[in-house]
Amino acid sequence: MTTTPTATSAPTAPATPRTAPAAPRFDTKIAVIVRDDLAVWQKLNVTAFLASGIAHASGDIMGKRYEDASGHDYLALLREPVLCYTADAGALTRTHARALSRAVPTALYTADMFTTGNDDDNRAAVRAVTADDLDLVGLAVYGPRGTVDKITKGLKLHG
């Protein structure tokens, strides 16, 4: 899978905090899909957990560490934008099936995981349910742009 950005426009002036050049177009895409009937805190929590899963999808998905002008070091972030979608339970189930059928790296969050207090119990909650019966509240997928577009077809961007 090629993960280098492809050029989409002519070179622009150096970026300043107020004006940035057009973002590079990556050959890959990250999408997070969260169920639309969750409380705001749950949507944020699920999104954060799913993004942390996607961070492990590929060896080159993470950018480099940051450093401010004072010399303070900061953690690396995902190197490309994350598109956030919202879906009802049925659309989330369809999206999950599409992701599994295309074998792309996928992170999931189920309703049962809201009741656990640790990673071991989260994994056990998922392991106890077949794929078709998971009570999904969120998914994240990573893969070739066209594939992720097919997986997320028909979903609305969050917002």
Coordinates of N, CA, C and O in Angstrom, one line a residue:
M1 N 0.8 -1.2 0.0 CA 0.0 0.0 0.0 C 0.9 1.2 0.0 O 1.8 1.4 0.8
T2 N 0.7 2.1 -0.9 CA 1.5 3.4 -1.0 C 0.9 4.4 0.0 O -0.3 4.5 0.0
T3 N 1.7 5.0 0.7 CA 1.2 5.9 1.7 C 1.8 7.3 1.6 O 1.6 8.1 2.5
T4 N 2.5 7.6 0.6 CA 3.1 8.9 0.4 C 2.0 9.8 -0.2 O 1.2 9.4 -1.0
P5 N 2.0 11.1 0.3 CA 1.1 12.0 -0.3 C 1.4 12.3 -1.8 O 2.6 12.2 -2.2
T6 N 0.4 12.5 -2.6 CA 0.6 12.9 -4.0 C 0.3 14.4 -4.1 O -0.6 14.9 -3.5
A7 N 1.1 15.0 -5.0 CA 1.0 16.5 -5.1 C -0.3 16.7 -5.9 O -0.7 16.0 -6.8
T8 N -1.0 17.8 -5.4 CA -2.3 18.2 -6.1 C -2.3 19.6 -6.6 O -3.2 20.0 -7.2
S9 N -1.2 20.3 -6.3 CA -1.2 21.7 -6.8 C 0.2 22.2 -6.9 O 1.2 21.5 -6.4
A10 N 0.4 23.3 -7.5 CA 1.7 23.9 -7.6 C 2.2 24.3 -6.2 O 1.5 24.6 -5.3
P11 N 3.5 24.5 -6.1 CA 4.1 24.9 -4.8 C 3.5 26.3 -4.4 O 3.2 27.1 -5.2
T12 N 3.3 26.4 -3.1 CA 2.8 27.7 -2.5 C 3.8 28.3 -1.6 O 4.8 27.7 -1.3
A13 N 3.5 29.5 -1.2 CA 4.4 30.2 -0.3 C 4.4 29.5 1.0 O 3.5 28.7 1.4
P14 N 5.5 29.6 1.8 CA 5.6 29.0 3.1 C 4.4 29.3 4.0 O 3.8 30.4 4.0
A15 N 4.0 28.3 4.7 CA 2.8 28.4 5.6 C 3.1 29.3 6.8 O 4.2 29.3 7.3
T16 N 2.1 30.1 7.2 CA 2.2 30.8 8.4 C 1.0 30.3 9.3 O 0.1 29.6 8.8
P17 N 1.0 30.7 10.5 CA -0.1 30.2 11.4 C -1.5 30.6 10.8 O -2.5 30.0 11.1
R18 N -1.6 31.6 10.0 CA -2.9 32.1 9.5 C -3.2 31.6 8.1 O -4.4 31.6 7.8
T19 N -2.2 31.4 7.3 CA -2.5 30.9 6.0 C -1.6 29.7 5.7 O -0.4 29.7 5.8
A20 N -2.2 28.6 5.4 CA -1.5 27.3 5.1 C -1.7 26.9 3.7 O -2.8 27.2 3.1
P21 N -0.7 26.2 3.1 CA -0.9 25.7 1.7 C -1.9 24.6 1.7 O -2.3 24.1 2.8
A22 N -2.4 24.3 0.6 CA -3.3 23.2 0.4 C -2.7 21.9 1.0 O -1.5 21.7 0.8
A23 N -3.5 21.1 1.7 CA -3.0 19.9 2.3 C -2.6 18.9 1.2 O -3.3 18.8 0.2
P24 N -1.6 18.1 1.4 CA -1.3 17.0 0.4 C -2.4 16.0 0.3 O -3.1 15.8 1.3
R25 N -2.6 15.4 -0.8 CA -3.6 14.3 -0.9 C -2.9 13.0 -0.7 O -1.9 12.7 -1.5
F26 N -3.3 12.3 0.3 CA -2.6 11.0 0.6 C -3.3 9.9 -0.2 O -4.5 10.0 -0.5
D27 N -2.6 8.9 -0.5 CA -3.1 7.7 -1.2 C -4.0 6.8 -0.2 O -4.7 6.0 -0.7
T28 N -3.8 7.1 1.1 CA -4.6 6.4 2.1 C -5.5 7.3 2.7 O -5.5 8.5 2.6
K29 N -6.4 6.7 3.5 CA -7.5 7.6 4.2 C -7.8 6.9 5.5 O -7.8 5.7 5.7
I30 N -8.0 7.8 6.5 CA -8.5 7.4 7.8 C -9.9 7.9 8.0 O -10.2 9.1 7.8
A31 N -10.8 7.0 8.4 CA -12.2 7.4 8.7 C -12.6 6.9 10.1 O -12.3 5.7 10.4
V32 N -13.2 7.7 10.9 CA -13.8 7.3 12.1 C -15.3 7.5 12.0 O -15.8 8.6 11.6
I33 N -16.1 6.5 12.4 CA -17.5 6.5 12.3 C -18.1 6.3 13.7 O -17.8 5.3 14.3
V34 N -18.9 7.2 14.2 CA -19.5 7.1 15.5 C -21.0 7.1 15.4 O -21.6 7.9 14.6
R35 N -21.6 6.3 16.2 CA -23.1 6.2 16.2 C -23.7 7.5 16.6 O -23.2 8.2 17.6
D36 N -24.7 8.0 15.9 CA -25.3 9.3 16.1 C -26.1 9.5 17.4 O -26.4 10.6 17.8
D37 N -26.5 8.4 18.1 CA -27.3 8.6 19.2 C -26.6 8.6 20.6 O -27.2 8.5 21.6
L38 N -25.3 8.7 20.5 CA -24.4 8.7 21.7 C -24.4 10.1 22.3 O -24.6 11.1 21.6
A39 N -24.2 10.2 23.6 CA -24.0 11.4 24.3 C -22.7 12.0 23.8 O -21.8 11.3 23.3
V40 N -22.5 13.3 23.9 CA -21.3 14.0 23.4 C -20.1 13.4 24.0 O -19.1 13.1 23.3
W41 N -20.1 13.2 25.3 CA -18.9 12.7 26.0 C -18.5 11.3 25.4 O -17.4 11.0 25.3
Q42 N -19.6 10.5 25.1 CA -19.3 9.2 24.6 C -18.7 9.3 23.1 O -17.8 8.5 22.8
K43 N -19.3 10.2 22.3 CA -18.7 10.3 21.0 C -17.2 10.7 21.0 O -16.4 10.2 20.3
L44 N -16.9 11.6 21.9 CA -15.5 12.1 22.0 C -14.6 10.9 22.6 O -13.5 10.7 22.0
N45 N -15.1 10.2 23.5 CA -14.4 9.1 24.1 C -14.1 8.0 23.1 O -13.0 7.5 22.9
V46 N -15.2 7.6 22.3 CA -15.1 6.6 21.3 C -14.1 7.0 20.2 O -13.3 6.3 19.8
T47 N -14.2 8.3 19.8 CA -13.3 8.8 18.7 C -11.9 8.7 19.2 O -11.0 8.3 18.4
A48 N -11.6 9.1 20.4 CA -10.2 9.0 20.9 C -9.7 7.6 21.0 O -8.6 7.3 20.5
F49 N -10.5 6.7 21.5 CA -10.1 5.3 21.5 C -9.8 4.7 20.1 O -8.8 4.1 19.8
L50 N -10.7 5.0 19.2 CA -10.6 4.5 17.8 C -9.3 5.1 17.1 O -8.6 4.4 16.4
A51 N -9.1 6.4 17.3 CA -7.9 7.0 16.7 C -6.6 6.3 17.3 O -5.6 6.1 16.5
S52 N -6.6 5.9 18.6 CA -5.5 5.3 19.1 C -5.3 3.9 18.5 O -4.1 3.5 18.3
G53 N -6.3 3.3 18.1 CA -6.2 2.0 17.4 C -5.7 2.1 16.0 O -4.8 1.4 15.6
I54 N -6.1 3.1 15.3 CA -5.7 3.4 14.0 C -4.2 3.7 14.0 O -3.5 3.4 13.0
A55 N -3.7 4.3 15.0 CA -2.3 4.7 15.1 C -1.4 3.4 14.9 O -0.2 3.6 14.6
H56 N -1.9 2.2 15.1 CA -1.2 1.0 15.0 C -1.4 0.3 13.7 O -0.9 -0.8 13.5
A57 N -2.1 0.9 12.8 CA -2.5 0.2 11.5 C -1.3 0.0 10.6 O -1.3 -0.9 9.8
S58 N -0.3 0.8 10.7 CA 0.8 0.8 9.7 C 2.0 1.4 10.4 O 1.8 2.4 11.2
G59 N 3.2 1.0 10.0 CA 4.4 1.6 10.5 C 4.6 3.0 10.2 O 5.4 3.7 10.9
D60 N 4.0 3.5 9.1 CA 4.2 4.9 8.7 C 3.0 5.8 8.8 O 3.0 6.9 8.3
I61 N 2.1 5.4 9.6 CA 0.9 6.2 9.8 C 1.1 7.4 10.7 O 0.4 8.4 10.7
M62 N 2.1 7.3 11.6 CA 2.4 8.4 12.5 C 3.4 9.3 11.9 O 4.3 8.9 11.2
G63 N 3.2 10.6 12.2 CA 4.1 11.6 11.8 C 5.3 11.6 12.7 O 5.5 10.7 13.5
K64 N 6.0 12.7 12.7 CA 7.2 12.9 13.6 C 6.8 13.7 14.8 O 5.8 14.4 14.8
R65 N 7.6 13.6 15.8 CA 7.4 14.3 17.1 C 7.5 15.8 16.8 O 8.1 16.2 15.8
Y66 N 6.8 16.6 17.6 CA 6.8 18.0 17.5 C 7.7 18.6 18.5 O 8.0 18.0 19.6
E67 N 8.2 19.8 18.2 CA 9.0 20.6 19.1 C 8.6 22.1 19.0 O 8.6 22.6 17.8
D68 N 8.4 22.8 20.1 CA 8.1 24.2 20.0 C 9.4 25.0 20.0 O 10.5 24.5 20.2
A69 N 9.2 26.3 19.8 CA 10.4 27.2 19.7 C 11.2 27.3 21.0 O 12.3 27.7 21.1
S70 N 10.5 26.8 22.1 CA 11.2 26.8 23.4 C 12.0 25.5 23.7 O 12.6 25.4 24.7
G71 N 11.9 24.6 22.7 CA 12.6 23.3 22.9 C 11.8 22.2 23.6 O 12.3 21.2 23.8
H72 N 10.5 22.5 23.8 CA 9.7 21.4 24.5 C 9.3 20.4 23.4 O 8.9 20.7 22.3
D73 N 9.4 19.1 23.8 CA 9.1 18.0 22.9 C 7.7 17.6 23.1 O 7.2 17.5 24.2
Y74 N 7.0 17.2 22.0 CA 5.6 16.7 22.0 C 5.5 15.5 21.2 O 6.2 15.2 20.3
L75 N 4.5 14.7 21.6 CA 4.3 13.4 20.9 C 3.9 13.6 19.4 O 3.3 14.6 19.0
A76 N 4.2 12.6 18.7 CA 3.8 12.5 17.2 C 2.3 12.3 17.1 O 1.7 11.7 18.0
L77 N 1.8 12.8 16.0 CA 0.3 12.7 15.7 C 0.2 11.9 14.5 O 1.2 11.6 13.7
L78 N -1.0 11.4 14.2 CA -1.3 10.8 12.9 C -0.8 11.7 11.8 O -1.0 13.0 11.9
R79 N -0.2 11.2 10.7 CA 0.4 12.1 9.7 C -0.6 12.6 8.7 O -0.3 13.5 7.9
E80 N -1.8 12.1 8.7 CA -2.8 12.6 7.7 C -4.1 12.9 8.4 O -4.4 12.4 9.5
P81 N -5.0 13.6 7.7 CA -6.3 14.0 8.3 C -7.1 12.8 8.7 O -7.0 11.7 8.1
V82 N -8.0 13.0 9.7 CA -9.0 11.9 10.0 C -10.3 12.5 9.7 O -10.7 13.5 10.2
L83 N -11.1 11.8 8.9 CA -12.4 12.2 8.6 C -13.4 11.5 9.5 O -13.3 10.3 9.7
C84 N -14.2 12.3 10.2 CA -15.1 11.8 11.2 C -16.6 11.8 10.7 O -17.1 12.9 10.2
Y85 N -17.2 10.7 10.7 CA -18.5 10.5 10.2 C -19.5 10.1 11.3 O -19.0 9.7 12.4
T86 N -20.8 10.3 11.1 CA -21.8 9.8 12.0 C -22.7 8.9 11.3 O -22.9 9.0 10.1
A87 N -23.3 7.9 12.0 CA -24.2 7.0 11.4 C -25.1 6.4 12.4 O -24.8 6.4 13.6
D88 N -26.3 6.0 12.0 CA -27.2 5.3 12.9 C -26.7 3.8 13.0 O -25.7 3.4 12.3
A89 N -27.4 3.1 13.9 CA -26.9 1.7 14.1 C -26.9 0.8 12.9 O -25.9 0.1 12.7
G90 N -27.9 1.0 12.0 CA -27.9 0.2 10.8 C -26.8 0.5 9.8 O -26.1 -0.4 9.3
A91 N -26.5 1.8 9.7 CA -25.4 2.2 8.8 C -24.1 1.8 9.3 O -23.2 1.4 8.6
L92 N -23.9 1.8 10.6 CA -22.7 1.4 11.3 C -22.5 -0.1 11.0 O -21.3 -0.5 10.7
T93 N -23.5 -0.9 11.1 CA -23.4 -2.3 10.9 C -23.0 -2.6 9.4 O -22.2 -3.4 9.1
R94 N -23.6 -1.9 8.5 CA -23.3 -2.0 7.1 C -21.8 -1.6 6.8 O -21.1 -2.3 6.1
T95 N -21.4 -0.5 7.4 CA -20.0 -0.1 7.3 C -19.1 -1.1 7.8 O -18.0 -1.4 7.2
H96 N -19.4 -1.7 8.9 CA -18.6 -2.7 9.5 C -18.4 -3.9 8.6 O -17.3 -4.4 8.3
A97 N -19.5 -4.4 8.0 CA -19.5 -5.5 7.0 C -18.6 -5.1 5.8 O -17.9 -6.0 5.3
R98 N -18.8 -3.9 5.3 CA -17.9 -3.5 4.2 C -16.5 -3.5 4.5 O -15.6 -3.9 3.7
A99 N -16.1 -3.0 5.7 CA -14.7 -3.0 6.2 C -14.2 -4.4 6.3 O -13.1 -4.7 5.8
L100 N -15.0 -5.3 6.9 CA -14.5 -6.7 7.0 C -14.3 -7.4 5.6 O -13.4 -8.1 5.4
S101 N -15.3 -7.1 4.7 CA -15.2 -7.7 3.4 C -14.0 -7.2 2.6 O -13.5 -7.9 1.7
R102 N -13.5 -6.0 2.9 CA -12.4 -5.5 2.2 C -11.0 -5.7 3.0 O -10.0 -5.2 2.5
A103 N -11.1 -6.3 4.1 CA -9.9 -6.6 4.9 C -9.0 -5.4 5.2 O -7.8 -5.6 5.1
V104 N -9.6 -4.3 5.5 CA -8.7 -3.1 5.8 C -8.5 -3.1 7.4 O -9.4 -3.6 8.1
P105 N -7.5 -2.5 7.8 CA -7.3 -2.4 9.3 C -8.5 -1.6 9.9 O -8.8 -0.5 9.4
T106 N -9.1 -2.2 10.9 CA -10.3 -1.7 11.5 C -10.2 -1.7 13.0 O -9.8 -2.7 13.6
A107 N -10.6 -0.6 13.6 CA -10.7 -0.5 15.1 C -12.2 -0.5 15.4 O -13.0 0.1 14.6
L108 N -12.7 -1.0 16.5 CA -14.1 -1.0 16.8 C -14.3 -0.6 18.3 O -13.3 -0.8 19.1
Y109 N -15.4 -0.1 18.6 CA -15.9 0.2 20.0 C -17.3 -0.3 20.1 O -18.1 0.0 19.2
T110 N -17.6 -1.1 21.1 CA -19.0 -1.6 21.3 C -19.6 -1.0 22.5 O -18.9 -0.5 23.4
A111 N -20.9 -1.1 22.6 CA -21.6 -0.5 23.7 C -21.2 -1.2 25.0 O -21.1 -0.6 26.0
D112 N -20.9 -2.5 24.9 CA -20.4 -3.2 26.1 C -19.2 -2.6 26.7 O -18.9 -2.8 27.9
M113 N -18.4 -2.0 25.9 CA -17.1 -1.5 26.4 C -17.3 -0.3 27.3 O -16.4 0.1 28.1
F114 N -18.5 0.4 27.3 CA -18.8 1.5 28.2 C -18.9 0.9 29.6 O -18.8 1.7 30.6
T115 N -19.2 -0.3 29.8 CA -19.4 -0.9 31.1 C -18.2 -1.5 31.7 O -18.2 -2.0 32.9
T116 N -17.1 -1.6 31.0 CA -15.9 -2.2 31.5 C -14.9 -1.1 32.0 O -15.1 0.0 31.7
G117 N -13.9 -1.6 32.7 CA -13.0 -0.6 33.3 C -11.5 -0.8 32.9 O -10.7 -0.1 33.4
N118 N -11.3 -1.7 32.0 CA -9.9 -1.9 31.5 C -9.9 -2.6 30.2 O -10.9 -3.2 29.7
D119 N -8.7 -2.6 29.6 CA -8.5 -3.2 28.3 C -8.7 -4.7 28.2 O -9.3 -5.1 27.2
D120 N -8.4 -5.4 29.2 CA -8.6 -6.9 29.2 C -10.1 -7.2 29.1 O -10.5 -8.0 28.4
D121 N -10.9 -6.4 29.9 CA -12.3 -6.7 29.9 C -13.0 -6.2 28.6 O -13.9 -6.8 28.1
N122 N -12.4 -5.1 28.0 CA -12.9 -4.7 26.7 C -12.7 -5.8 25.7 O -13.6 -6.1 24.9
R123 N -11.5 -6.4 25.6 CA -11.3 -7.4 24.7 C -12.2 -8.6 24.9 O -12.7 -9.2 24.0
A124 N -12.4 -8.9 26.2 CA -13.3 -10.1 26.5 C -14.7 -9.8 26.1 O -15.4 -10.7 25.6
A125 N -15.2 -8.6 26.2 CA -16.5 -8.2 25.8 C -16.7 -8.3 24.3 O -17.7 -8.8 23.8
V126 N -15.7 -8.0 23.5 CA -15.7 -8.1 22.1 C -15.7 -9.6 21.7 O -16.4 -10.1 20.8
R127 N -14.7 -10.3 22.3 CA -14.5 -11.7 22.0 C -15.8 -12.6 22.2 O -16.0 -13.6 21.6
A128 N -16.6 -12.1 23.1 CA -17.8 -12.9 23.5 C -19.0 -12.8 22.5 O -20.0 -13.5 22.6
V129 N -18.9 -12.0 21.5 CA -20.0 -11.7 20.6 C -19.5 -11.9 19.1 O -18.4 -11.5 18.8
T130 N -20.3 -12.6 18.3 CA -20.0 -12.8 16.9 C -20.0 -11.4 16.2 O -20.7 -10.5 16.6
A131 N -19.3 -11.3 15.1 CA -19.2 -10.1 14.3 C -20.6 -9.5 14.0 O -20.8 -8.3 14.0
D132 N -21.5 -10.4 13.6 CA -22.8 -10.0 13.2 C -23.7 -9.4 14.3 O -24.6 -8.7 14.1
D133 N -23.3 -9.8 15.5 CA -24.1 -9.4 16.7 C -23.5 -8.3 17.5 O -24.0 -8.0 18.6
L134 N -22.4 -7.8 17.1 CA -21.7 -6.7 17.9 C -22.6 -5.5 18.0 O -23.2 -5.1 17.0
D135 N -22.8 -4.9 19.2 CA -23.5 -3.7 19.3 C -22.6 -2.5 19.1 O -22.0 -1.9 20.1
L136 N -22.3 -2.2 17.9 CA -21.3 -1.2 17.5 C -21.7 0.2 17.9 O -22.8 0.6 17.6
V137 N -20.8 1.0 18.4 CA -21.0 2.4 18.6 C -20.0 3.2 17.9 O -20.1 4.4 17.8
G138 N -18.9 2.6 17.4 CA -17.9 3.3 16.6 C -17.0 2.3 15.9 O -16.7 1.2 16.3
L139 N -16.5 2.8 14.8 CA -15.5 2.1 13.9 C -14.5 3.1 13.4 O -14.8 4.3 13.3
A140 N -13.3 2.6 13.2 CA -12.3 3.4 12.4 C -11.7 2.5 11.4 O -11.4 1.3 11.7
V141 N -11.4 3.0 10.2 CA -10.8 2.2 9.2 C -9.7 3.0 8.6 O -9.7 4.2 8.6
Y142 N -8.7 2.3 8.0 CA -7.6 2.8 7.4 C -7.2 2.0 6.2 O -7.2 0.8 6.3
G143 N -7.0 2.6 5.1 CA -6.7 1.9 3.9 C -6.6 2.8 2.7 O -6.6 4.0 2.8
P144 N -6.5 2.2 1.5 CA -6.4 2.9 0.3 C -7.6 3.9 0.2 O -8.7 3.5 0.5
R145 N -7.4 5.1 -0.3 CA -8.4 6.1 -0.4 C -9.7 5.6 -1.0 O -10.8 5.7 -0.5
G146 N -9.6 4.9 -2.2 CA -10.8 4.5 -2.9 C -11.5 3.4 -2.1 O -12.8 3.4 -2.1
T147 N -10.8 2.5 -1.4 CA -11.4 1.5 -0.6 C -12.2 2.1 0.5 O -13.3 1.7 0.8
V148 N -11.6 3.0 1.2 CA -12.2 3.7 2.4 C -13.4 4.5 1.9 O -14.5 4.5 2.6
D149 N -13.3 5.1 0.7 CA -14.5 5.8 0.2 C -15.6 4.8 -0.1 O -16.8 5.2 0.2
K150 N -15.4 3.6 -0.5 CA -16.4 2.6 -0.7 C -17.0 2.2 0.6 O -18.2 2.0 0.7
I151 N -16.2 2.0 1.6 CA -16.6 1.6 2.9 C -17.5 2.6 3.5 O -18.5 2.3 4.2
T152 N -17.2 3.9 3.4 CA -18.0 5.0 4.0 C -19.0 5.6 3.1 O -19.7 6.6 3.5
K153 N -19.2 5.1 2.0 CA -20.2 5.6 1.0 C -21.6 5.8 1.7 O -22.1 4.8 2.3
G154 N -22.2 6.9 1.5 CA -23.5 7.2 2.1 C -23.5 7.8 3.5 O -24.6 8.2 4.0
L155 N -22.4 7.8 4.2 CA -22.3 8.3 5.5 C -22.2 9.8 5.5 O -21.6 10.4 4.5
K156 N -22.6 10.5 6.5 CA -22.5 11.9 6.7 C -21.3 12.3 7.5 O -21.0 11.6 8.5
L157 N -20.6 13.3 7.1 CA -19.5 13.8 7.9 C -20.1 14.4 9.2 O -21.2 15.0 9.2
H158 N -19.4 14.1 10.3 CA -19.9 14.6 11.6 C -19.8 16.1 11.6 O -18.9 16.7 11.1
G159 N -20.8 16.7 12.2 CA -20.8 18.2 12.4 C -22.0 18.8 12.1 O -23.0 19.1 12.0

